[in-house]
Amino acid sequence: MAKAKTNYTCTECGGTSSKWSGQCPSCQQWNTMVETIVEQGGNNRYSQPQHMALAQTAPVLSLADIDAIDVPRFGTGIEEFDRVLGGGLVAGGVVLIGGDPGIGKSTLLLQALANVSHLKKVLYVSGEESGAQIALRAKRLNIDARDLKLQAEIQLEKILGTLADLKPEVAVIDSIQTVYSDALSSAPGSVAQVRECAAQLTRVAKQTGITIILVGHVTKEGALAGPRVLEHIVDTVLYFEGDNHSSFRLVRAIKNRFGAVNELGVFAMTEKGLKGVSNPSALFLSQHDNQVPGSCVMVTQEGTRPLLVEIQALVDASHLPNARRLSVGLEQNRLAMLLAVLHRHAGIAAFDQDVFINAVGGVKITEPAADLAVLLAINSSMRSKPLPRGFVVFGEVGLAGEIRPAPRGQERLREAAKLGFSTAMIPSANAPKQPIEGMTIIAVDRIDDAFNKLREIQ
């Protein structure tokens, strides 16, 4: 028997090379080249011809002549999940959801599919668990799954045959890394198998209108395993965030062709499965009997939802030649930049101090509107003087010491006022034209101006 021909494929970009190298010649990433078998072409009764179009060739039209109609959606019965999806599932849409093992991906999808099964025909394809294991989980979660169809299968051609015969409206593939095609000789989970199986399932979804939800594994760095093209193929990419040791889970939309990106859904893991949290701001605020130094509350914007998050800072004298800078939930490089701005434009030096920053509740803040809260928390810790009760801030700090506006400032202020905060320090450009009932607005332009006004009210 002739030896199978192999080449080397990059797990990040999918680029190929005839010989192994430490760095991918296409995307320049290191240690991403893995050996794969060169695939031979082949089709069967269920697989589609290669490079087949998703729709019939349409005539060339002017964009103004095409009707822009809203995409119809249907809910999953889980409000927080629908929020992340942009309002619900879309017929023919393909959703990819990833997260750490045991974080709750299968649990959430089983709950959602059970809710949808009362109105639509659904199919759950499991490649990792047997039917008995899933039935046991449904019983433990007290899920009414009488109308939910289940298939334990990992061969793509059999899955496509089931989709063609059963014609479900929603199908879950758990997980895409376990599915393999007979047309390819490489092992399940390889770059070629994941790419081909995802493309075949996406083609079926677009042609038949079936909503397909794919579960994806993640690498040790937290990114979705397999080629990056997997995220480009699908319509929506969701990530599970959170610590397995915590009862709270965050689901974030990284990509969504039918809704807003960076939308956030907050869940609590209970004995009966994942439950949506109606007031997530309460998770990210500590309950102090008295105000404590180094604590500052900010309003961050996650998609269309404003959230109140507590930023905590601890500043202590350093006993090392190089002072430590540690940030959890915020970008560490930005912390070093903010400390330089604090010294240059506010005259507060921290070069001989260890500085630790933490965003309470395990949330990750990526927007720069947290800058002002970080600096005020650091100053509060250094002076051992707490900020006033009911005090909330937001604003980006520039290298010149200016405080720049944050998007959707009015929505942030209304959310803070709704939760009982009475004083807000914000950029001057975000100052509301009409006063907000029960809230005092302190508008500032520069970081030194912010510290001066803060001393007046402390």
XYZ file of C-alpha atoms in Angstrom:
458
model
C 0.000 0.000 0.000
C 1.391 3.410 -0.972
C 2.326 5.723 1.853
C -0.068 8.623 2.312
C 1.370 11.967 1.278
C 1.564 14.543 4.050
C 2.144 18.257 4.357
C 2.139 20.787 7.197
C -0.818 23.066 7.914
C -0.992 26.141 10.169
C -3.631 25.846 12.893
C -4.092 29.631 12.942
C -4.500 30.615 9.285
C -4.764 27.278 7.472
C -1.694 27.949 5.319
C 0.194 24.891 4.067
C 3.847 24.046 3.557
C 5.613 20.962 2.186
C 8.065 20.905 5.100
C 7.902 21.746 8.784
C 9.124 25.075 10.105
C 8.895 26.727 13.498
C 7.193 29.801 12.045
C 4.235 29.778 9.673
C 5.318 31.336 6.343
C 1.821 32.785 5.818
C 0.830 34.420 9.125
C 4.240 34.440 10.889
C 2.886 32.707 13.989
C 5.250 30.410 15.901
C 4.730 26.694 16.661
C 1.459 26.414 14.710
C 2.529 24.010 11.912
C 1.080 20.485 12.313
C 1.411 17.483 10.025
C -1.711 16.586 8.022
C -2.489 14.079 5.296
C -2.968 15.462 1.793
C -6.625 14.873 1.053
C -7.933 13.154 -2.064
C -11.152 14.345 -3.652
C -14.289 12.282 -3.254
C -18.041 12.655 -2.874
C -20.909 10.531 -1.639
C -24.693 10.736 -1.714
C -24.934 13.342 1.087
C -21.832 15.490 0.608
C -21.967 18.423 -1.809
C -19.593 19.025 -4.716
C -16.614 21.156 -3.785
C -16.934 24.965 -4.108
C -20.659 24.786 -4.761
C -22.427 28.154 -4.492
C -24.838 28.747 -1.626
C -27.553 30.180 -3.881
C -28.514 30.470 -7.525
C -26.666 33.067 -9.545
C -28.576 36.353 -9.279
C -28.582 39.241 -11.786
C -26.585 42.368 -11.055
C -28.826 44.916 -9.286
C -28.446 48.402 -7.925
C -28.193 48.412 -4.139
C -31.029 50.977 -3.989
C -33.349 48.530 -5.807
C -32.885 45.759 -3.241
C -35.496 45.658 -0.468
C -33.881 45.979 2.973
C -36.121 43.838 5.135
C -35.566 42.950 8.771
C -34.423 39.412 9.442
C -37.188 37.483 11.250
C -36.081 35.986 14.551
C -37.414 33.531 17.067
C -36.551 33.445 20.760
C -34.939 30.647 22.741
C -36.914 31.275 25.921
C -33.743 32.488 27.674
C -33.741 36.286 27.689
C -30.003 36.770 28.269
C -29.131 34.318 25.487
C -31.492 36.116 23.086
C -29.836 39.434 23.993
C -26.388 38.139 23.023
C -27.743 36.711 19.772
C -29.152 40.129 18.870
C -32.780 39.325 19.645
C -32.988 35.607 18.926
C -32.036 32.962 16.382
C -32.256 33.553 12.633
C -33.458 30.943 10.134
C -30.447 29.724 8.159
C -27.985 31.322 10.569
C -24.905 29.516 11.856
C -23.791 30.214 15.446
C -20.438 29.133 16.880
C -20.148 29.060 20.669
C -16.865 28.348 22.480
C -15.644 28.216 26.046
C -13.572 26.279 28.556
C -14.515 22.665 29.362
C -17.288 22.407 31.946
C -18.259 26.092 31.782
C -21.846 25.364 30.685
C -22.002 25.371 26.870
C -23.916 22.095 26.531
C -26.137 22.935 29.505
C -27.192 26.292 28.032
C -27.864 24.815 24.576
C -29.845 21.906 26.042
C -32.037 24.361 27.960
C -32.522 26.585 24.903
C -33.271 23.657 22.592
C -35.805 22.225 25.039
C -37.622 25.586 25.080
C -37.617 25.864 21.288
C -38.751 22.244 20.835
C -42.283 23.096 22.033
C -42.798 25.299 18.951
C -40.308 24.036 16.349
C -38.719 20.778 15.276
C -35.214 20.532 16.777
C -32.279 18.115 16.688
C -29.389 17.725 19.130
C -26.364 15.936 17.622
C -23.883 14.859 20.283
C -20.403 13.684 19.410
C -18.981 13.798 22.929
C -21.694 12.289 25.137
C -23.989 9.324 24.817
C -27.753 9.673 24.737
C -27.974 8.299 28.286
C -25.622 11.002 29.594
C -27.658 13.774 27.979
C -30.923 12.278 29.233
C -29.453 12.159 32.736
C -28.469 15.832 32.505
C -31.931 16.800 31.269
C -33.479 14.920 34.205
C -31.095 16.589 36.668
C -31.962 20.034 35.261
C -35.691 19.184 35.278
C -35.985 19.927 31.551
C -39.092 18.890 29.614
C -37.359 17.312 26.607
C -40.207 15.161 25.229
C -40.113 16.955 21.849
C -36.320 17.098 21.580
C -34.770 14.721 19.046
C -31.275 13.392 19.812
C -28.629 11.701 17.694
C -25.254 10.522 18.985
C -23.118 10.635 15.828
C -19.775 12.034 14.635
C -19.774 11.112 10.932
C -20.671 14.140 8.820
C -22.402 12.183 6.056
C -24.777 10.496 8.514
C -25.499 13.857 10.181
C -26.291 15.413 6.787
C -28.550 12.461 6.028
C -30.432 12.975 9.298
C -30.840 16.690 8.546
C -32.187 15.842 5.080
C -34.633 13.234 6.414
C -35.801 14.886 9.641
C -35.777 18.481 8.305
C -35.398 20.182 11.731
C -35.642 23.950 12.067
C -32.848 24.131 14.682
C -29.881 21.771 15.049
C -27.023 21.743 17.567
C -23.699 20.056 16.701
C -21.787 19.305 19.908
C -18.978 19.624 19.009
C -17.534 20.492 15.598
C -14.103 19.133 16.609
C -15.502 15.593 16.964
C -17.175 15.501 13.541
C -15.319 13.924 10.621
C -16.015 13.368 6.926
C -15.312 10.149 5.021
C -14.142 12.266 2.112
C -11.051 13.197 4.148
C -8.566 10.769 5.627
C -7.241 12.981 8.439
C -8.326 12.529 12.051
C -11.312 14.338 13.630
C -10.319 17.734 14.997
C -7.614 18.321 12.390
C -7.509 21.580 10.469
C -8.835 20.005 7.273
C -11.679 18.124 9.003
C -12.876 21.123 11.053
C -12.759 23.435 8.041
C -14.532 21.019 5.682
C -17.211 19.901 8.167
C -18.015 23.501 9.166
C -18.229 24.531 5.507
C -20.550 21.610 4.653
C -22.862 22.337 7.594
C -22.925 26.049 6.765
C -23.809 25.236 3.162
C -26.706 23.053 4.325
C -27.930 25.793 6.703
C -27.990 28.415 3.944
C -29.669 26.131 1.408
C -32.361 24.663 3.683
C -32.924 27.465 6.234
C -31.958 25.274 9.202
C -30.487 27.212 12.121
C -27.284 25.394 13.121
C -25.431 25.973 16.393
C -21.874 24.637 16.521
C -20.019 24.047 19.788
C -16.274 24.675 19.508
C -13.336 23.707 21.712
C -10.875 26.344 22.906
C -7.102 26.304 23.229
C -5.217 26.854 26.481
C -4.969 30.564 25.540
C -8.787 30.751 25.408
C -9.140 31.122 21.612
C -11.286 28.810 19.520
C -9.367 25.718 18.454
C -8.939 24.973 14.774
C -8.314 27.281 11.817
C -9.294 30.938 12.147
C -11.353 30.530 8.987
C -13.902 28.739 11.193
C -14.903 32.105 12.684
C -15.164 33.664 9.219
C -17.475 30.940 7.918
C -20.167 31.301 10.594
C -22.564 34.216 11.145
C -22.227 34.603 14.917
C -19.374 33.815 17.314
C -20.076 33.629 21.059
C -17.546 33.141 23.852
C -18.220 31.850 27.355
C -16.247 33.747 29.985
C -15.959 33.161 33.703
C -14.218 31.044 36.267
C -15.260 27.451 36.880
C -14.961 28.176 40.604
C -17.530 30.989 40.346
C -21.266 30.525 39.872
C -21.489 33.358 37.333
C -20.961 33.018 33.584
C -20.644 35.706 30.925
C -21.489 35.087 27.263
C -20.046 37.675 24.889
C -20.757 38.143 21.170
C -17.457 38.573 19.291
C -19.037 38.543 15.828
C -22.659 38.893 14.777
C -23.859 39.493 11.247
C -27.423 39.959 12.518
C -26.845 42.128 15.614
C -24.480 44.149 17.760
C -21.047 42.806 18.673
C -19.645 42.879 22.225
C -23.156 42.268 23.550
C -22.986 40.619 26.957
C -25.255 38.074 28.614
C -24.906 37.311 32.326
C -25.898 33.945 33.794
C -25.809 32.276 37.179
C -25.082 28.549 37.354
C -27.633 26.874 39.618
C -28.710 23.307 40.354
C -31.385 23.722 37.668
C -28.980 24.993 34.997
C -28.059 28.468 33.812
C -30.392 31.276 34.826
C -30.270 34.800 33.394
C -29.319 37.616 35.783
C -31.771 40.509 35.476
C -29.566 43.089 37.255
C -25.949 42.204 36.394
C -24.576 45.445 37.856
C -25.178 43.986 41.323
C -22.631 41.249 40.551
C -19.836 43.706 39.861
C -20.347 45.950 42.904
C -19.033 45.059 46.353
C -21.267 45.585 49.364
C -19.352 47.751 51.859
C -20.900 48.940 55.106
C -18.622 51.963 54.906
C -16.700 53.469 52.005
C -13.215 51.974 51.667
C -10.085 53.520 50.121
C -9.058 52.341 46.662
C -12.583 51.600 45.429
C -14.200 53.479 42.533
C -17.407 52.631 40.626
C -17.501 53.211 36.868
C -20.136 52.738 34.154
C -18.930 50.570 31.284
C -20.804 49.875 28.060
C -21.112 46.259 26.921
C -22.814 46.318 23.530
C -26.120 48.116 24.129
C -26.089 47.516 27.898
C -24.539 49.893 30.456
C -23.027 48.067 33.453
C -21.761 49.431 36.746
C -18.442 47.845 37.695
C -16.305 48.437 40.769
C -12.619 49.092 40.118
C -10.382 48.315 43.097
C -6.805 49.531 43.523
C -4.181 48.652 46.103
C -1.011 50.741 46.286
C 1.749 49.587 48.625
C 5.411 50.433 49.131
C 7.620 48.269 46.932
C 10.532 46.286 48.367
C 11.854 45.234 44.960
C 14.180 47.094 42.567
C 11.316 47.226 40.028
C 7.877 48.035 41.397
C 5.161 45.545 40.450
C 2.253 46.424 38.164
C -0.564 43.869 38.159
C -3.939 44.277 36.499
C -6.843 41.796 36.534
C -9.746 42.487 34.181
C -8.034 45.504 32.599
C -5.152 45.849 30.164
C -1.819 45.819 31.979
C 0.055 47.963 29.428
C -2.596 50.650 29.785
C -2.017 50.688 33.557
C 1.659 51.560 33.028
C 0.636 54.372 30.673
C -1.910 55.773 33.145
C 0.671 55.819 35.947
C 2.946 57.904 33.712
C 0.082 60.341 33.011
C -0.666 60.496 36.740
C 2.920 61.523 37.485
C 3.361 63.949 34.606
C 0.036 65.805 34.694
C -1.144 65.386 38.306
C 2.213 65.345 40.119
C 1.497 62.016 41.851
C 4.463 59.625 41.615
C 4.129 55.865 42.023
C 7.520 54.705 40.740
C 8.417 53.207 44.151
C 4.950 51.718 44.783
C 3.466 48.338 43.888
C 0.152 48.955 42.097
C -2.549 46.267 41.855
C -5.807 46.808 39.918
C -8.851 44.518 39.901
C -12.259 44.646 38.207
C -14.697 43.062 40.675
C -16.767 40.070 39.568
C -14.405 38.654 36.945
C -15.581 40.984 34.168
C -13.047 42.034 31.524
C -13.120 45.714 30.582
C -11.611 46.499 27.199
C -12.863 50.033 26.598
C -10.686 53.039 27.567
C -13.560 54.712 29.457
C -12.240 52.967 32.585
C -9.120 55.207 32.662
C -10.528 57.872 34.973
C -11.878 55.288 37.435
C -8.477 53.553 37.583
C -6.644 56.809 38.365
C -9.148 57.888 41.019
C -8.974 54.450 42.660
C -5.148 54.583 42.688
C -5.160 58.075 44.197
C -7.722 57.003 46.809
C -5.552 54.046 47.846
C -2.361 56.139 48.006
C -4.031 58.743 50.217
C -5.993 56.119 52.237
C -9.044 58.298 51.716
C -12.267 56.746 50.333
C -14.288 58.348 47.567
C -17.680 59.856 48.482
C -20.681 57.534 48.787
C -22.836 57.363 45.669
C -19.922 58.478 43.456
C -19.587 57.134 39.891
C -17.208 58.058 37.032
C -16.273 57.264 33.450
C -13.920 58.828 30.912
C -10.844 58.143 28.793
C -7.550 59.776 29.791
C -5.165 60.869 27.030
C -1.382 61.119 27.182
C -1.634 64.909 27.316
C -3.705 64.660 30.504
C -7.010 65.483 28.832
C -10.194 63.569 29.649
C -11.879 62.431 26.477
C -15.595 61.604 26.088
C -17.029 58.091 26.133
C -19.781 56.880 23.764
C -23.394 56.715 24.985
C -22.755 58.964 27.957
C -26.457 59.705 28.571
C -27.337 56.016 28.835
C -24.505 55.461 31.324
C -25.714 58.325 33.506
C -29.334 57.136 33.456
C -28.265 53.622 34.481
C -26.216 55.017 37.381
C -29.085 57.257 38.513
C -31.486 54.297 38.359
C -29.254 52.370 40.771
C -29.122 55.237 43.274
C -25.826 56.987 42.508
C -26.009 60.700 43.260
C -22.720 62.187 42.004
C -21.022 61.569 38.652
C -17.645 62.826 37.430
C -17.632 62.704 33.646
C -15.864 64.341 30.660
C -17.169 67.794 29.800
C -18.172 66.585 26.323
C -20.551 64.058 27.936
C -22.287 66.630 30.165
C -26.079 66.334 29.661
C -27.992 69.336 28.334
C -30.889 68.611 30.679
C -30.243 67.900 34.396
C -30.749 64.335 35.594
C -33.049 64.122 38.592
C -31.254 63.205 41.796
C -27.760 63.348 40.273
C -25.044 65.992 40.560
C -22.822 66.183 37.478
C -19.148 67.176 37.786
C -17.751 67.837 34.303
C -13.935 67.863 33.953
C -11.531 68.486 31.076
C -8.161 67.442 32.516
C -6.880 64.973 35.079
C -5.519 67.661 37.426
C -8.908 69.408 37.271
C -10.566 66.100 38.256
C -8.375 65.733 41.364
C -8.982 69.371 42.389
C -12.760 69.010 42.161
C -12.632 65.689 43.966
C -10.815 67.272 46.932
C -13.595 69.879 47.174
C -16.295 67.256 47.711
C -14.325 64.816 49.890
